[in-house]
Short mmCIF file of N, CA and C in Angstrom, two decimals:
data_model
loop_
_atom_site.label_atom_id
_atom_site.label_comp_id
_atom_site.label_asym_id
_atom_site.label_seq_id
_atom_site.Cartn_x
_atom_site.Cartn_y
_atom_site.Cartn_z
N MET A 1 105.88 98.40 92.35
CA MET A 1 105.67 98.76 93.51
C MET A 1 105.03 97.52 94.37
N ASN A 2 105.70 97.18 95.52
CA ASN A 2 104.99 96.08 96.34
C ASN A 2 104.30 96.65 97.37
N ILE A 3 102.98 95.81 97.31
CA ILE A 3 102.14 96.45 98.36
C ILE A 3 101.72 95.53 99.37
N SER A 4 101.54 96.05 100.58
CA SER A 4 101.15 94.91 101.58
C SER A 4 99.69 95.48 101.90
N VAL A 5 98.53 94.67 101.64
CA VAL A 5 97.38 94.86 101.88
C VAL A 5 96.67 94.16 103.27
N LEU A 6 96.14 95.06 104.24
CA LEU A 6 95.54 94.34 105.49
C LEU A 6 94.14 94.69 105.05
N VAL A 7 93.45 93.46 105.18
CA VAL A 7 92.07 93.50 105.11
C VAL A 7 91.43 92.81 106.35
N ASP A 8 90.42 93.61 107.00
CA ASP A 8 90.00 92.97 108.27
C ASP A 8 88.71 92.04 107.97
N HIS A 9 88.14 91.47 108.94
CA HIS A 9 87.06 90.38 108.79
C HIS A 9 85.95 90.93 108.08
N GLU A 10 85.27 92.14 108.65
CA GLU A 10 84.29 92.52 108.01
C GLU A 10 84.26 92.91 106.40
N ARG A 11 85.56 93.43 105.90
CA ARG A 11 85.50 93.73 104.40
C ARG A 11 85.76 92.44 103.75
N THR A 12 86.51 91.35 104.46
CA THR A 12 86.74 90.06 103.68
C THR A 12 85.19 89.43 103.54
N GLN A 13 84.45 89.65 104.45
CA GLN A 13 83.16 88.92 104.29
C GLN A 13 82.30 89.68 103.26
N ALA A 14 82.34 91.02 103.47
CA ALA A 14 81.35 91.85 102.58
C ALA A 14 81.07 91.68 101.13
N ASP A 15 82.31 91.64 100.48
CA ASP A 15 82.40 91.31 98.94
C ASP A 15 83.79 90.60 98.61
N PRO A 16 83.92 89.44 99.03
CA PRO A 16 85.18 88.75 98.82
C PRO A 16 85.59 88.55 97.15
N ARG A 17 84.51 88.58 96.57
CA ARG A 17 84.61 88.32 95.00
C ARG A 17 85.44 89.75 94.49
N ARG A 18 84.80 90.72 94.65
CA ARG A 18 85.34 91.87 94.25
C ARG A 18 86.49 92.34 94.64
N LEU A 19 86.89 91.91 95.83
CA LEU A 19 88.42 92.15 96.45
C LEU A 19 89.28 91.47 95.62
N GLU A 20 88.89 90.06 95.30
CA GLU A 20 89.90 89.29 94.74
C GLU A 20 90.09 89.70 93.40
N GLN A 21 89.04 90.29 92.66
CA GLN A 21 89.27 90.64 91.34
C GLN A 21 90.15 92.00 91.26
N MET A 22 90.00 92.79 92.24
CA MET A 22 90.62 93.97 92.41
C MET A 22 92.19 93.81 92.63
N PHE A 23 92.52 92.88 93.53
CA PHE A 23 93.74 92.28 93.86
C PHE A 23 94.51 91.76 92.53
N GLU A 24 93.80 91.13 91.76
CA GLU A 24 94.23 90.12 90.57
C GLU A 24 94.63 91.31 89.51
N ARG A 25 93.96 92.35 89.32
CA ARG A 25 94.14 93.39 88.38
C ARG A 25 95.46 94.24 88.92
N ILE A 26 95.45 94.42 90.18
CA ILE A 26 96.70 95.01 90.54
C ILE A 26 98.09 94.22 90.37
N VAL A 27 97.90 92.93 90.55
CA VAL A 27 99.16 92.03 90.26
C VAL A 27 99.47 91.98 88.86
N ARG A 28 98.47 91.83 87.94
CA ARG A 28 98.65 91.91 86.51
C ARG A 28 99.14 93.20 86.01
N ALA A 29 99.05 94.14 86.76
CA ALA A 29 99.63 95.27 86.38
C ALA A 29 101.15 95.65 86.84
N GLY A 30 101.69 94.34 87.58
CA GLY A 30 102.88 94.43 87.82
C GLY A 30 103.51 94.87 89.21
N HIS A 31 102.39 94.78 90.10
CA HIS A 31 102.60 95.19 91.45
C HIS A 31 102.25 93.96 92.40
N PRO A 32 103.25 93.30 92.89
CA PRO A 32 103.28 92.33 93.96
C PRO A 32 102.42 92.58 95.16
N ILE A 33 101.62 91.77 95.51
CA ILE A 33 100.83 91.99 96.76
C ILE A 33 101.10 90.99 97.77
N THR A 34 101.23 91.44 99.07
CA THR A 34 101.70 90.60 100.24
C THR A 34 100.27 90.82 100.96
N ARG A 35 99.44 89.81 101.05
CA ARG A 35 98.12 90.07 101.78
C ARG A 35 98.24 89.59 103.36
N ILE A 36 97.49 90.50 104.36
CA ILE A 36 97.53 90.26 105.59
C ILE A 36 95.98 90.21 105.93
N MET A 37 95.65 88.88 106.46
CA MET A 37 94.21 88.77 106.56
C MET A 37 94.10 88.38 108.27
N PRO A 38 92.76 88.58 108.74
CA PRO A 38 92.72 88.40 110.22
C PRO A 38 92.81 86.98 110.67
N ALA A 39 93.25 86.84 111.58
CA ALA A 39 93.55 85.25 112.35
C ALA A 39 92.01 84.78 112.49
N SER A 40 91.73 83.60 112.62
CA SER A 40 90.55 83.01 112.76
C SER A 40 89.80 83.55 113.88
N PRO A 41 88.38 83.83 113.73
CA PRO A 41 87.72 84.41 114.63
C PRO A 41 87.92 83.72 115.95
N GLY A 42 87.99 84.55 116.98
CA GLY A 42 88.18 83.92 118.38
C GLY A 42 89.63 83.54 118.67
N GLY A 43 90.28 83.46 117.60
CA GLY A 43 91.76 83.21 117.85
C GLY A 43 92.64 84.45 118.50
N ARG A 44 93.22 83.99 119.47
CA ARG A 44 93.90 85.06 120.26
C ARG A 44 95.58 84.89 120.24
N THR A 45 95.85 84.30 119.23
CA THR A 45 97.28 84.01 119.17
C THR A 45 97.99 85.49 118.72
N ILE A 46 99.14 85.61 119.17
CA ILE A 46 99.79 86.92 118.43
C ILE A 46 101.01 86.40 117.60
N GLU A 47 100.73 85.24 117.18
CA GLU A 47 101.69 84.94 116.26
C GLU A 47 101.35 85.21 114.77
N VAL A 48 102.08 85.22 113.85
CA VAL A 48 101.90 85.29 112.53
C VAL A 48 102.00 84.03 111.84
N GLU A 49 100.81 83.81 111.24
CA GLU A 49 100.66 82.60 110.56
C GLU A 49 100.83 82.82 109.15
N ASP A 50 102.03 81.97 108.67
CA ASP A 50 102.22 82.01 107.08
C ASP A 50 101.13 81.26 106.70
N ASP A 51 100.41 81.56 105.50
CA ASP A 51 99.12 80.71 104.93
C ASP A 51 99.48 80.49 103.64
N PRO A 52 100.35 79.63 103.21
CA PRO A 52 100.60 79.26 101.93
C PRO A 52 99.51 78.55 101.07
N GLU A 53 99.00 77.53 101.89
CA GLU A 53 97.98 76.50 101.21
C GLU A 53 96.86 77.29 100.79
N LEU A 54 96.17 78.34 101.52
CA LEU A 54 95.23 78.84 101.24
C LEU A 54 95.21 80.19 100.37
N LYS A 55 96.23 80.68 100.05
CA LYS A 55 96.63 81.93 99.34
C LYS A 55 96.30 81.65 97.85
N PRO A 56 95.68 82.52 97.17
CA PRO A 56 95.71 82.29 95.68
C PRO A 56 97.03 82.42 95.00
N GLU A 57 97.09 81.96 93.87
CA GLU A 57 98.69 81.86 93.36
C GLU A 57 99.19 83.37 92.87
N TRP A 58 98.14 84.20 92.79
CA TRP A 58 98.80 85.40 92.38
C TRP A 58 99.29 86.41 93.54
N VAL A 59 99.01 85.98 94.75
CA VAL A 59 99.45 86.70 95.87
C VAL A 59 101.07 86.24 96.25
N ALA A 60 101.72 87.16 96.31
CA ALA A 60 103.27 86.89 96.73
C ALA A 60 103.44 86.16 98.07
N ALA A 61 102.65 86.50 98.95
CA ALA A 61 102.57 85.98 100.44
C ALA A 61 101.40 86.23 101.19
N GLN A 62 101.03 85.23 102.00
CA GLN A 62 99.68 85.56 102.92
C GLN A 62 100.01 85.35 104.16
N TYR A 63 99.70 86.22 105.19
CA TYR A 63 99.81 85.92 106.55
C TYR A 63 98.37 86.18 107.20
N ARG A 64 98.25 85.53 108.45
CA ARG A 64 96.99 85.67 109.11
C ARG A 64 97.49 86.15 110.37
N VAL A 65 97.04 87.29 110.88
CA VAL A 65 97.43 87.93 112.21
C VAL A 65 96.05 88.48 113.04
N PRO A 66 96.18 88.51 114.40
CA PRO A 66 94.96 89.22 114.85
C PRO A 66 95.08 90.58 114.52
N MET A 67 93.94 91.21 114.13
CA MET A 67 93.85 92.71 113.62
C MET A 67 93.84 93.60 114.82
N THR A 68 92.90 93.03 115.86
CA THR A 68 92.59 94.04 117.10
C THR A 68 93.22 93.43 118.33
N GLY A 69 93.02 94.15 119.27
CA GLY A 69 93.60 93.65 120.60
C GLY A 69 94.18 94.89 121.19
N PRO A 70 94.78 94.68 122.57
CA PRO A 70 95.45 95.72 123.22
C PRO A 70 96.66 96.13 122.67
N PRO A 71 96.93 97.57 122.77
CA PRO A 71 98.26 98.04 122.18
C PRO A 71 99.51 97.25 122.21
N TRP A 72 99.72 96.57 123.37
CA TRP A 72 100.91 95.85 123.44
C TRP A 72 100.78 94.58 122.63
N THR A 73 99.69 94.10 122.58
CA THR A 73 99.54 92.98 121.35
C THR A 73 99.88 93.51 120.11
N GLN A 74 99.23 94.58 119.61
CA GLN A 74 99.39 95.17 118.20
C GLN A 74 100.84 95.45 117.99
N ARG A 75 101.73 95.63 118.99
CA ARG A 75 103.15 96.14 118.66
C ARG A 75 103.67 94.87 118.60
N LEU A 76 103.54 93.64 119.34
CA LEU A 76 104.17 92.59 119.00
C LEU A 76 103.79 91.87 117.68
N VAL A 77 102.44 92.11 117.24
CA VAL A 77 102.30 91.38 116.04
C VAL A 77 103.10 92.34 115.02
N ALA A 78 103.02 93.74 114.96
CA ALA A 78 103.54 94.71 114.16
C ALA A 78 105.29 94.24 114.11
N GLY A 79 105.71 93.97 115.11
CA GLY A 79 107.04 93.66 115.04
C GLY A 79 107.36 92.23 114.38
N ARG A 80 106.61 91.33 114.56
CA ARG A 80 106.77 89.92 113.90
C ARG A 80 106.43 90.11 112.57
N LEU A 81 105.47 90.84 112.01
CA LEU A 81 105.24 91.07 110.76
C LEU A 81 106.19 92.02 110.05
N GLU A 82 106.95 92.95 110.62
CA GLU A 82 107.98 93.69 110.10
C GLU A 82 108.94 92.85 109.46
N HIS A 83 109.45 91.67 110.04
CA HIS A 83 110.43 90.81 109.49
C HIS A 83 109.99 90.08 108.20
N PHE A 84 108.74 89.67 107.98
CA PHE A 84 108.30 89.21 106.96
C PHE A 84 108.12 90.23 105.72
N LEU A 85 107.60 91.30 106.10
CA LEU A 85 107.32 92.47 105.09
C LEU A 85 108.70 92.91 104.61
N LEU A 86 109.58 93.06 105.32
CA LEU A 86 111.11 93.37 104.82
C LEU A 86 111.50 92.43 103.87
N THR A 87 111.33 91.10 104.06
CA THR A 87 111.65 89.97 103.03
C THR A 87 111.11 90.40 101.62
N HIS A 88 109.79 90.97 101.68
CA HIS A 88 109.17 91.22 100.30
C HIS A 88 109.37 92.64 99.97
N ASP A 89 110.17 93.36 100.53
CA ASP A 89 110.46 94.75 99.87
C ASP A 89 109.17 95.69 99.97
N VAL A 90 108.27 95.45 100.84
CA VAL A 90 106.81 96.25 100.74
C VAL A 90 107.31 97.86 100.79
N GLU A 91 106.53 98.44 99.81
CA GLU A 91 106.91 99.85 99.56
C GLU A 91 105.54 100.87 99.98
N VAL A 92 104.14 100.13 100.18
CA VAL A 92 103.03 100.66 100.47
C VAL A 92 102.49 99.72 101.60
N ILE A 93 101.72 100.28 102.37
CA ILE A 93 100.85 99.67 103.15
C ILE A 93 99.40 100.15 102.96
N TRP A 94 98.52 99.07 102.68
CA TRP A 94 97.06 99.49 102.25
C TRP A 94 96.08 98.96 103.40
N ALA A 95 95.40 99.74 103.93
CA ALA A 95 94.32 99.33 104.98
C ALA A 95 93.07 99.37 104.46
N ILE A 96 92.40 98.13 104.38
CA ILE A 96 90.99 98.01 103.93
C ILE A 96 90.20 97.32 105.16
N GLY A 97 89.21 98.43 105.69
CA GLY A 97 88.58 97.71 107.06
C GLY A 97 89.06 98.52 108.19
N ILE A 98 88.19 98.89 108.71
CA ILE A 98 88.25 99.75 109.98
C ILE A 98 89.22 98.80 111.18
N GLU A 99 88.97 97.66 111.35
CA GLU A 99 89.85 97.21 112.36
C GLU A 99 91.21 96.90 111.84
N SER A 100 91.62 97.10 110.62
CA SER A 100 92.92 97.08 110.15
C SER A 100 93.69 98.33 110.16
N TRP A 101 93.19 99.51 110.47
CA TRP A 101 93.74 100.85 110.63
C TRP A 101 94.72 100.77 111.73
N GLY A 102 94.68 100.16 112.88
CA GLY A 102 95.61 100.39 113.94
C GLY A 102 97.10 99.79 113.54
N LEU A 103 96.77 98.41 113.14
CA LEU A 103 97.91 97.48 112.85
C LEU A 103 98.58 98.25 111.54
N ALA A 104 97.86 98.67 110.68
CA ALA A 104 98.43 99.28 109.52
C ALA A 104 99.32 100.38 109.77
N ARG A 105 98.71 101.41 110.48
CA ARG A 105 99.56 102.47 111.12
C ARG A 105 100.87 102.26 111.72
N ARG A 106 100.65 101.30 112.61
CA ARG A 106 102.02 100.84 113.18
C ARG A 106 102.95 100.18 112.29
N LEU A 107 102.53 99.27 111.24
CA LEU A 107 103.40 98.91 110.39
C LEU A 107 103.92 99.83 109.27
N SER A 108 103.09 100.87 108.84
CA SER A 108 103.59 101.95 108.05
C SER A 108 104.89 102.83 108.82
N ARG A 109 104.64 102.99 110.16
CA ARG A 109 105.69 103.73 110.91
C ARG A 109 106.93 102.87 110.95
N ARG A 110 106.67 101.49 111.30
CA ARG A 110 107.92 100.86 111.46
C ARG A 110 108.75 100.66 110.17
N LEU A 111 108.03 100.39 109.20
CA LEU A 111 108.64 100.23 107.82
C LEU A 111 108.98 101.41 107.01
N GLN A 112 108.51 102.50 107.65
CA GLN A 112 108.65 104.06 107.03
C GLN A 112 108.16 103.89 105.65
N CYS A 113 107.22 103.50 105.37
CA CYS A 113 106.57 103.56 104.09
C CYS A 113 105.15 104.22 104.36
N PRO A 114 104.52 104.62 103.08
CA PRO A 114 103.21 105.34 103.08
C PRO A 114 102.36 104.41 103.36
N LEU A 115 101.09 105.10 103.67
CA LEU A 115 100.01 104.19 104.40
C LEU A 115 98.78 104.74 103.48
N ALA A 116 97.97 103.82 102.75
CA ALA A 116 96.79 104.42 102.09
C ALA A 116 95.56 103.64 102.99
N VAL A 117 94.51 104.35 103.18
CA VAL A 117 93.41 103.75 103.73
C VAL A 117 92.15 103.83 102.79
N SER A 118 91.50 102.79 102.57
CA SER A 118 90.22 102.53 101.80
C SER A 118 88.95 103.30 102.56
N ILE A 119 88.35 103.96 101.95
CA ILE A 119 86.88 104.55 102.22
C ILE A 119 85.95 104.10 101.26
N TRP A 120 84.90 103.34 101.78
CA TRP A 120 83.92 102.77 101.10
C TRP A 120 82.60 103.22 101.48
N CYS A 121 82.31 104.12 102.27
CA CYS A 121 81.06 104.69 102.62
C CYS A 121 81.18 105.99 103.40
N PRO A 122 80.04 106.85 103.54
CA PRO A 122 80.26 108.23 104.23
C PRO A 122 80.61 108.05 105.72
N ALA A 123 80.09 106.72 106.46
CA ALA A 123 80.12 106.53 107.70
C ALA A 123 81.85 106.45 107.99
N VAL A 124 82.30 105.73 107.10
CA VAL A 124 83.77 105.46 107.14
C VAL A 124 84.73 106.67 106.95
N ALA A 125 84.21 107.39 106.08
CA ALA A 125 84.90 108.69 105.80
C ALA A 125 84.85 109.56 107.00
N ARG A 126 83.59 109.69 107.83
CA ARG A 126 83.56 110.39 108.98
C ARG A 126 84.56 109.74 110.07
N ARG A 127 84.66 108.49 110.18
CA ARG A 127 85.57 107.80 111.29
C ARG A 127 86.92 108.01 110.95
N VAL A 128 87.36 108.03 109.62
CA VAL A 128 88.84 108.09 109.27
C VAL A 128 89.46 109.63 109.52
N VAL A 129 88.41 110.68 109.63
CA VAL A 129 88.81 112.01 110.10
C VAL A 129 89.55 112.01 111.39
N ARG A 130 89.05 110.93 112.30
CA ARG A 130 89.79 110.88 113.59
C ARG A 130 91.06 110.37 113.85
N LEU A 131 91.53 109.63 112.77
CA LEU A 131 92.78 109.42 112.77
C LEU A 131 93.72 110.59 112.38
N ARG A 132 95.04 110.52 112.95
CA ARG A 132 95.89 111.40 112.64
C ARG A 132 96.41 111.54 111.26
N ARG A 133 96.12 112.55 110.61
CA ARG A 133 96.00 112.70 109.00
C ARG A 133 97.62 112.65 108.66
N SER A 134 98.52 113.00 109.57
CA SER A 134 100.01 112.87 109.20
C SER A 134 100.47 111.47 109.01
N THR A 135 99.71 110.34 109.60
CA THR A 135 100.18 109.32 109.35
C THR A 135 99.63 108.39 107.96
N ILE A 136 98.63 109.26 107.51
CA ILE A 136 97.90 108.81 106.05
C ILE A 136 98.56 109.33 104.86
N SER A 137 99.10 108.88 103.99
CA SER A 137 99.53 109.28 102.74
C SER A 137 98.46 109.58 101.65
N SER A 138 97.50 108.51 101.60
CA SER A 138 96.30 108.68 100.65
C SER A 138 94.96 107.67 101.06
N TYR A 139 94.00 108.30 100.48
CA TYR A 139 92.85 107.84 100.85
C TYR A 139 92.47 107.08 99.40
N ILE A 140 91.70 105.83 99.34
CA ILE A 140 91.44 105.06 98.25
C ILE A 140 89.98 105.18 98.34
N VAL A 141 89.20 105.63 97.22
CA VAL A 141 87.66 105.74 97.29
C VAL A 141 87.14 104.88 96.04
N PRO A 142 85.99 104.15 96.19
CA PRO A 142 85.43 103.54 95.00
C PRO A 142 84.87 104.47 93.87
N THR A 143 85.30 104.30 92.54
CA THR A 143 84.51 105.13 91.56
C THR A 143 83.99 104.13 90.48
N ARG A 144 83.37 104.62 89.56
CA ARG A 144 82.90 103.67 88.45
C ARG A 144 83.09 104.18 87.22
#
């Protein structure tokens, strides 16, 4: 299963080592990952930046995009990302971080593939309830 993971800036900064370890385990289990990261802070470009030099070797592809912005910007970003994700045969969109939810939902609809949303604390669980449940296929929660 090919997975596209969208990680927002907050989650990227919160525990980068744990995220990297989790992604590596998923790849070792035979599931390629296309990682979508937030564009540089303050960057307002709507371009999709291919980021091959800074990506770990285990990532199939890595792109940097603005995660937030007005709806028309998010539509443009989703449209441009769709082209790249189709070349990687993405089967699941996985949103990690609140700022990634909007773009992940758009991509899920455009690519007609399931959307998984990570929940890491009770406050996020309360916020995710506001999303239209019909667009979310599964929730991922930490366990020990």
